[in-house]
Short mmCIF file of C-alpha atoms in Angstrom, two decimals:
data_model
loop_
_atom_site.label_atom_id
_atom_site.label_comp_id
_atom_site.label_asym_id
_atom_site.label_seq_id
_atom_site.Cartn_x
_atom_site.Cartn_y
_atom_site.Cartn_z
CA UNK A 86 -52.56 61.33 14.80
CA UNK A 87 -55.32 60.13 17.25
CA UNK A 88 -57.12 63.05 19.12
CA UNK A 89 -59.84 63.76 21.47
CA UNK A 90 -62.89 66.23 20.44
CA UNK A 91 -66.47 67.28 21.31
CA UNK A 92 -69.29 66.90 18.70
CA UNK A 93 -72.64 67.79 19.13
CA UNK A 94 -74.30 64.85 20.22
CA UNK A 95 -78.33 65.88 19.77
CA UNK A 96 -79.94 69.63 19.68
CA UNK A 97 -82.48 70.66 22.73
CA UNK A 98 -84.66 72.15 20.36
CA UNK A 99 -85.47 76.06 19.82
CA UNK A 100 -87.43 75.88 23.95
CA UNK A 101 -85.45 73.15 25.14
CA UNK A 102 -82.71 73.59 27.96
CA UNK A 103 -79.38 72.28 27.17
CA UNK A 104 -78.28 69.62 28.98
CA UNK A 105 -74.13 68.03 28.80
CA UNK A 106 -75.68 65.03 27.17
CA UNK A 107 -76.48 67.35 24.07
CA UNK A 108 -72.51 66.76 23.62
CA UNK A 109 -70.77 63.99 22.72
CA UNK A 110 -66.40 63.54 23.35
CA UNK A 111 -65.28 60.86 21.03
CA UNK A 112 -61.84 59.99 19.35
CA UNK A 113 -61.08 61.08 16.13
CA UNK A 114 -57.89 61.37 13.80
CA UNK A 115 -56.06 63.95 11.71
CA UNK A 116 -53.66 63.90 9.09
CA UNK A 117 -50.05 63.18 9.83
CA UNK A 118 -48.50 65.93 7.54
CA UNK A 119 -48.89 69.86 7.46
CA UNK A 120 -49.67 71.26 4.64
CA UNK A 121 -47.93 74.44 3.11
CA UNK A 122 -49.97 77.79 4.60
CA UNK A 123 -51.40 75.52 7.91
CA UNK A 124 -50.22 75.01 11.54
CA UNK A 125 -50.83 72.13 13.42
CA UNK A 126 -52.12 73.63 16.90
CA UNK A 127 -52.50 72.26 20.74
CA UNK A 128 -55.71 73.66 21.76
CA UNK A 129 -54.98 75.14 25.33
CA UNK A 130 -58.10 76.74 25.65
CA UNK A 131 -61.76 76.69 24.64
CA UNK A 132 -64.70 79.80 25.20
CA UNK A 133 -67.73 78.67 26.09
CA UNK A 134 -70.17 81.49 25.78
CA UNK A 135 -73.91 82.11 25.59
CA UNK A 136 -74.31 83.04 22.14
CA UNK A 137 -73.74 79.30 21.09
CA UNK A 138 -76.87 78.55 22.70
CA UNK A 139 -78.49 79.40 19.12
CA UNK A 140 -75.99 77.43 16.84
CA UNK A 141 -77.52 74.19 18.92
CA UNK A 142 -80.83 75.12 16.81
CA UNK A 143 -80.99 74.13 12.95
CA UNK A 144 -81.37 77.84 12.15
CA UNK A 145 -79.83 79.78 14.35
CA UNK A 146 -82.05 82.87 13.56
CA UNK A 147 -78.94 85.20 12.54
CA UNK A 148 -77.12 85.53 9.32
CA UNK A 149 -73.39 85.68 11.05
CA UNK A 150 -73.35 82.82 13.16
CA UNK A 151 -73.70 79.44 11.29
CA UNK A 152 -75.28 76.17 12.95
CA UNK A 153 -73.83 73.53 14.66
CA UNK A 154 -74.15 69.96 12.69
CA UNK A 155 -75.25 66.68 14.30
CA UNK A 156 -72.15 64.70 15.03
CA UNK A 157 -69.54 67.00 13.71
CA UNK A 158 -67.17 69.58 16.18
CA UNK A 159 -68.24 72.19 17.15
CA UNK A 160 -65.96 75.26 17.78
CA UNK A 161 -65.32 78.88 19.09
CA UNK A 162 -63.38 81.12 20.74
CA UNK A 163 -60.17 79.37 21.21
CA UNK A 164 -56.39 79.42 22.29
CA UNK A 165 -53.40 77.30 21.37
CA UNK A 166 -49.61 76.73 20.71
CA UNK A 167 -48.22 76.29 17.75
CA UNK A 168 -46.10 72.74 16.95
CA UNK A 169 -45.22 72.36 13.58
CA UNK A 170 -45.53 74.83 11.15
CA UNK A 171 -45.49 75.81 7.17
CA UNK A 172 -47.10 79.02 7.00
CA UNK A 173 -44.51 82.24 6.84
CA UNK A 174 -45.37 84.32 9.58
CA UNK A 175 -46.04 81.90 12.33
CA UNK A 176 -43.37 79.58 13.96
CA UNK A 177 -43.60 76.41 16.77
CA UNK A 178 -44.10 77.97 20.10
CA UNK A 179 -46.51 80.77 19.19
CA UNK A 180 -49.42 81.17 20.88
CA UNK A 181 -52.35 81.95 18.85
CA UNK A 182 -56.31 82.22 18.76
CA UNK A 183 -59.13 82.12 16.22
CA UNK A 184 -62.83 82.40 16.93
CA UNK A 185 -64.07 79.43 15.00
CA UNK A 186 -61.45 77.26 16.70
CA UNK A 187 -62.38 73.30 16.60
CA UNK A 188 -63.49 71.69 19.90
CA UNK A 189 -60.11 69.17 19.64
CA UNK A 190 -57.04 68.91 21.48
CA UNK A 191 -55.02 69.11 18.61
CA UNK A 192 -56.17 70.34 15.14
CA UNK A 193 -54.45 71.32 11.61
CA UNK A 194 -55.45 75.40 10.79
CA UNK A 195 -55.16 77.40 8.16
CA UNK A 196 -52.57 80.02 9.36
CA UNK A 197 -53.97 83.51 7.94
CA UNK A 198 -57.43 82.47 9.79
CA UNK A 199 -55.21 82.92 13.45
CA UNK A 200 -54.40 85.86 15.12
CA UNK A 201 -50.99 85.93 16.96
CA UNK A 202 -50.88 86.56 20.53
CA UNK A 203 -48.40 88.82 22.80
CA UNK A 204 -48.93 87.30 26.62
CA UNK A 205 -47.23 90.23 27.62
CA UNK A 206 -49.84 92.02 26.92
CA UNK A 207 -52.28 90.34 29.53
CA UNK A 208 -49.46 90.16 32.74
CA UNK A 209 -49.11 86.08 30.89
CA UNK A 210 -52.91 85.60 31.46
CA UNK A 211 -53.36 83.57 28.15
CA UNK A 212 -56.79 83.28 28.91
CA UNK A 213 -57.98 86.68 29.07
CA UNK A 214 -57.65 87.34 25.38
CA UNK A 215 -60.50 84.88 25.47
CA UNK A 216 -62.21 86.92 27.90
CA UNK A 217 -61.58 90.51 29.18
CA UNK A 218 -58.78 90.98 25.97
CA UNK A 219 -61.09 89.42 23.43
CA UNK A 220 -64.50 89.41 22.21
CA UNK A 221 -65.60 89.78 25.37
CA UNK A 222 -64.51 92.46 26.61
CA UNK A 223 -64.53 94.12 22.59
CA UNK A 224 -68.36 93.60 23.23
CA UNK A 225 -68.43 95.49 26.71
CA UNK A 226 -66.06 98.41 25.87
CA UNK A 227 -67.32 99.46 22.20
CA UNK A 228 -71.32 98.41 23.27
CA UNK A 229 -70.19 101.30 26.06
CA UNK A 230 -69.09 103.99 23.69
CA UNK A 231 -70.99 103.25 20.57
CA UNK A 232 -74.13 102.43 22.24
CA UNK A 233 -74.09 104.11 25.65
CA UNK A 234 -73.46 107.76 25.05
CA UNK A 235 -71.31 107.78 27.90
CA UNK A 236 -69.98 111.46 28.79
CA UNK A 237 -67.51 112.02 31.54
CA UNK A 238 -69.16 114.72 33.68
CA UNK A 239 -72.43 113.47 33.16
CA UNK A 240 -73.50 112.41 35.67
CA UNK A 241 -74.75 109.43 34.55
CA UNK A 242 -76.52 106.15 36.14
CA UNK A 243 -75.41 103.08 34.49
CA UNK A 244 -77.37 99.25 35.29
CA UNK A 245 -76.31 96.24 34.05
CA UNK A 246 -78.29 93.36 33.87
CA UNK A 247 -76.53 89.70 34.34
CA UNK A 248 -73.61 91.73 35.74
CA UNK A 249 -71.59 88.82 37.03
CA UNK A 250 -71.36 87.28 33.78
CA UNK A 251 -68.42 87.54 31.41
CA UNK A 252 -69.61 90.78 30.15
CA UNK A 253 -71.46 92.39 32.40
CA UNK A 254 -68.65 92.39 34.89
CA UNK A 255 -66.60 94.03 32.40
CA UNK A 256 -69.23 96.40 30.94
CA UNK A 257 -69.63 97.68 34.53
CA UNK A 258 -66.38 98.45 35.29
CA UNK A 259 -65.95 100.26 31.78
CA UNK A 260 -68.91 102.39 32.24
CA UNK A 261 -67.43 103.96 35.47
CA UNK A 262 -63.82 104.13 33.54
CA UNK A 263 -65.78 106.09 30.40
CA UNK A 264 -67.35 108.03 33.04
CA UNK A 265 -70.40 107.05 34.56
CA UNK A 266 -71.10 108.35 38.58
CA UNK A 267 -72.96 105.53 39.47
CA UNK A 268 -73.20 102.25 38.20
CA UNK A 269 -75.48 99.53 39.95
CA UNK A 270 -75.52 95.69 38.63
CA UNK A 271 -78.09 93.08 38.98
CA UNK A 272 -77.22 89.86 39.42
CA UNK A 273 -78.70 86.31 40.80
CA UNK A 274 -76.76 85.72 44.03
CA UNK A 275 -75.85 87.64 47.04
CA UNK A 276 -71.96 86.12 46.63
CA UNK A 277 -72.19 87.30 42.77
CA UNK A 278 -73.40 90.63 44.32
CA UNK A 279 -71.09 91.40 46.87
CA UNK A 280 -68.17 90.43 44.18
CA UNK A 281 -69.73 93.24 42.00
CA UNK A 282 -69.41 95.73 44.65
CA UNK A 283 -66.30 94.58 46.72
CA UNK A 284 -64.14 93.59 43.83
CA UNK A 285 -65.05 95.22 40.63
CA UNK A 286 -66.27 98.81 41.69
CA UNK A 287 -70.14 98.29 41.08
CA UNK A 288 -71.67 101.05 43.40
CA UNK A 289 -74.31 98.57 44.39
CA UNK A 290 -75.64 94.90 43.59
CA UNK A 291 -78.89 93.67 43.46
CA UNK A 292 -79.88 90.29 44.00
CA UNK A 293 -82.86 89.58 41.49
CA UNK A 294 -84.22 86.04 43.25
CA UNK A 295 -84.59 88.29 46.80
CA UNK A 296 -87.15 91.25 47.27
CA UNK A 297 -88.65 93.54 45.36
CA UNK A 298 -86.24 94.81 41.88
CA UNK A 299 -87.73 97.40 41.04
CA UNK A 300 -88.25 98.96 44.69
CA UNK A 301 -84.45 98.37 44.90
CA UNK A 302 -83.92 100.01 41.70
CA UNK A 303 -85.93 103.43 42.51
CA UNK A 304 -84.02 103.20 46.04
CA UNK A 305 -80.48 102.62 44.38
CA UNK A 306 -81.00 104.81 41.29
CA UNK A 307 -82.69 107.88 43.00
CA UNK A 308 -82.10 110.44 39.60
CA UNK A 309 -83.36 107.04 37.17
CA UNK A 310 -81.58 105.26 34.55
CA UNK A 311 -79.69 106.84 32.36
CA UNK A 312 -77.95 104.10 30.66
CA UNK A 313 -78.72 100.65 30.33
CA UNK A 314 -76.48 97.41 29.18
CA UNK A 315 -79.09 94.90 28.65
CA UNK A 316 -77.74 91.00 28.67
CA UNK A 317 -80.56 89.16 29.65
CA UNK A 318 -84.20 90.85 28.02
CA UNK A 319 -87.47 89.63 29.66
CA UNK A 320 -88.75 90.46 33.16
CA UNK A 321 -85.69 92.52 34.30
CA UNK A 322 -85.58 94.25 31.32
CA UNK A 323 -88.83 95.61 31.60
CA UNK A 324 -88.20 96.18 35.23
CA UNK A 325 -85.20 98.65 34.56
CA UNK A 326 -86.57 100.10 31.33
CA UNK A 327 -90.06 100.90 32.99
CA UNK A 328 -87.03 103.90 35.03
CA UNK A 329 -84.94 104.92 32.53
CA UNK A 330 -85.00 108.58 31.64
CA UNK A 331 -86.25 110.84 28.99
CA UNK A 332 -83.19 110.81 25.37
CA UNK A 333 -81.34 107.11 27.56
CA UNK A 334 -79.62 104.44 25.97
CA UNK A 335 -80.08 100.85 26.10
CA UNK A 336 -76.95 98.48 25.10
CA UNK A 337 -78.42 95.93 23.82
CA UNK A 338 -75.95 92.94 23.97
CA UNK A 339 -77.69 89.93 25.01
CA UNK A 340 -81.20 88.16 25.69
CA UNK A 341 -79.87 85.25 27.75
CA UNK A 342 -83.44 84.87 29.48
CA UNK A 343 -84.79 84.40 25.69
CA UNK A 344 -82.17 81.70 24.69
CA UNK A 345 -84.06 78.53 24.92
CA UNK A 346 -87.55 80.36 23.23
CA UNK A 347 -88.66 80.37 19.81
CA UNK A 348 -88.41 84.10 19.53
CA UNK A 349 -87.04 86.13 17.07
CA UNK A 350 -83.81 88.68 18.04
CA UNK A 351 -83.99 91.09 19.40
CA UNK A 352 -87.11 89.93 21.11
CA UNK A 353 -89.77 92.27 20.67
CA UNK A 354 -90.68 94.47 24.04
CA UNK A 355 -94.30 93.67 25.35
CA UNK A 356 -96.47 96.98 24.72
CA UNK A 357 -96.36 98.64 27.97
CA UNK A 358 -92.44 98.54 27.88
CA UNK A 359 -92.49 99.46 24.29
CA UNK A 360 -94.58 102.39 25.03
CA UNK A 361 -92.26 104.27 27.56
CA UNK A 362 -89.52 102.82 25.29
CA UNK A 363 -90.91 105.58 22.31
CA UNK A 364 -92.65 108.40 24.67
CA UNK A 365 -89.14 108.86 26.11
CA UNK A 366 -87.66 108.16 23.18
CA UNK A 367 -84.98 105.45 24.78
CA UNK A 368 -82.24 103.97 22.18
CA UNK A 369 -82.60 100.37 21.92
CA UNK A 370 -80.58 99.57 18.88
CA UNK A 371 -79.15 95.94 17.80
CA UNK A 372 -75.49 95.61 18.42
CA UNK A 373 -72.90 93.82 16.79
CA UNK A 374 -68.91 94.03 17.35
CA UNK A 375 -68.93 92.71 14.01
CA UNK A 376 -69.84 96.19 12.52
CA UNK A 377 -67.18 97.91 14.73
CA UNK A 378 -63.73 95.67 13.56
CA UNK A 379 -62.06 98.72 12.41
CA UNK A 380 -61.51 99.40 16.13
CA UNK A 381 -60.57 96.25 17.27
CA UNK A 382 -56.85 96.84 17.48
CA UNK A 383 -57.08 100.19 19.78
CA UNK A 384 -59.73 98.87 21.44
CA UNK A 385 -58.22 95.42 22.44
CA UNK A 386 -54.69 97.74 23.68
CA UNK A 387 -56.93 100.10 25.29
CA UNK A 388 -58.39 96.81 27.40
CA UNK A 389 -55.06 95.05 27.69
CA UNK A 390 -53.79 98.55 29.57
CA UNK A 391 -56.71 98.65 31.72
CA UNK A 392 -55.87 95.66 32.80
CA UNK A 393 -52.20 95.79 33.26
CA UNK A 394 -52.58 99.15 35.54
CA UNK A 395 -55.03 96.81 37.66
CA UNK A 396 -57.95 99.24 36.56
CA UNK A 397 -60.04 96.11 35.14
CA UNK A 398 -60.79 93.28 36.96
CA UNK A 399 -61.19 89.83 35.87
CA UNK A 400 -63.36 86.65 36.64
CA UNK A 401 -63.02 83.45 35.06
CA UNK A 402 -64.74 80.41 35.97
CA UNK A 403 -62.41 77.15 34.65
CA UNK A 404 -62.94 74.45 34.10
CA UNK A 405 -60.84 71.82 33.47
CA UNK A 406 -60.58 68.97 31.05
CA UNK A 407 -62.68 68.74 26.92
CA UNK A 408 -64.69 66.08 28.59
CA UNK A 409 -66.28 68.30 31.03
CA UNK A 410 -66.72 70.97 28.13
CA UNK A 411 -70.64 70.14 28.08
CA UNK A 412 -71.04 70.44 31.91
CA UNK A 413 -69.56 74.04 31.73
CA UNK A 414 -71.99 74.60 29.24
CA UNK A 415 -74.94 73.78 31.19
CA UNK A 416 -73.80 75.40 33.74
CA UNK A 417 -73.50 78.87 32.25
CA UNK A 418 -76.86 78.50 30.79
CA UNK A 419 -78.18 78.20 34.25
CA UNK A 420 -76.28 81.37 35.36
CA UNK A 421 -73.81 78.94 37.54
CA UNK A 422 -70.62 80.64 36.93
CA UNK A 423 -68.94 84.06 37.79
CA UNK A 424 -67.39 86.11 35.06
CA UNK A 425 -66.12 84.37 31.88
CA UNK A 426 -66.39 80.61 31.08
CA UNK A 427 -63.04 78.66 30.30
CA UNK A 428 -62.39 74.96 29.49
CA UNK A 429 -58.65 74.52 30.23
CA UNK A 430 -58.19 71.86 27.67
CA UNK A 431 -54.22 71.41 28.11
CA UNK A 432 -51.63 72.73 30.42
#
């Protein structure tokens, strides 16, 4: 069977900026027959995520992420529909997902590695299982619960950097749902800031490209910062940390400002910032969702409940066509999207 697939065409280099041309669309073939335990699936949606920047390097710098190989198909979170099945628990027409879904139009996969989806849990919006009801939502929810130490009634202020992104836009809302009394986001455009406040319930949002971020933070967080959901690292994070309270907490989710630099993860803090962290006893621990898989099922159900109740607002930036996935990746790394970046491969 002839299919289309996207392979890694070139590496940007550890300090390079990814471009669409780092990926290549090509024709390939898969077997015409499905073996016992396998299913043939048609790809519907693919997820594009910042962590994938690390997989473009020969060495990801992580023991749990494998690098993409040149001229080999890329992979990540994906959703598809079963077209043919020789797996006892999956039937034609079932919707399934995997965190290692190949970037191709049709694939033959091991049925044991697929998770069956229930569309009704997300009001029929299947793509949500790659975002708000998937690994992105889990990262936000478990990050807040496991590393944020949020307590209802404690009058805590949360700041979220990269707040208009897939994880940040959810984290701020979840911080509020879990008990934070004030939530302030940091984003890169006035449009994003407006959406955070008017649509997603943030108390305020700062456009870091305009004005004095430190001054705006002091005005918007007069009692200091108790919880910081850190998606970006770099200068923005140094500014937030300088205004954090004694015994406060950093949820170390991502460091997107550092992903095009050859630095260890998590990147070390500058000496002045590290001094503040230690003197104020601010926790800053690496956070991996994979370490909390025993809480996955209950957490996904909680996210779905909030979505159904309208308490969790979801934004997606959808790009149509497998051929455009490289451009979607480039746009995401340049901060061009609001919410989750999804590629619609097939309707």
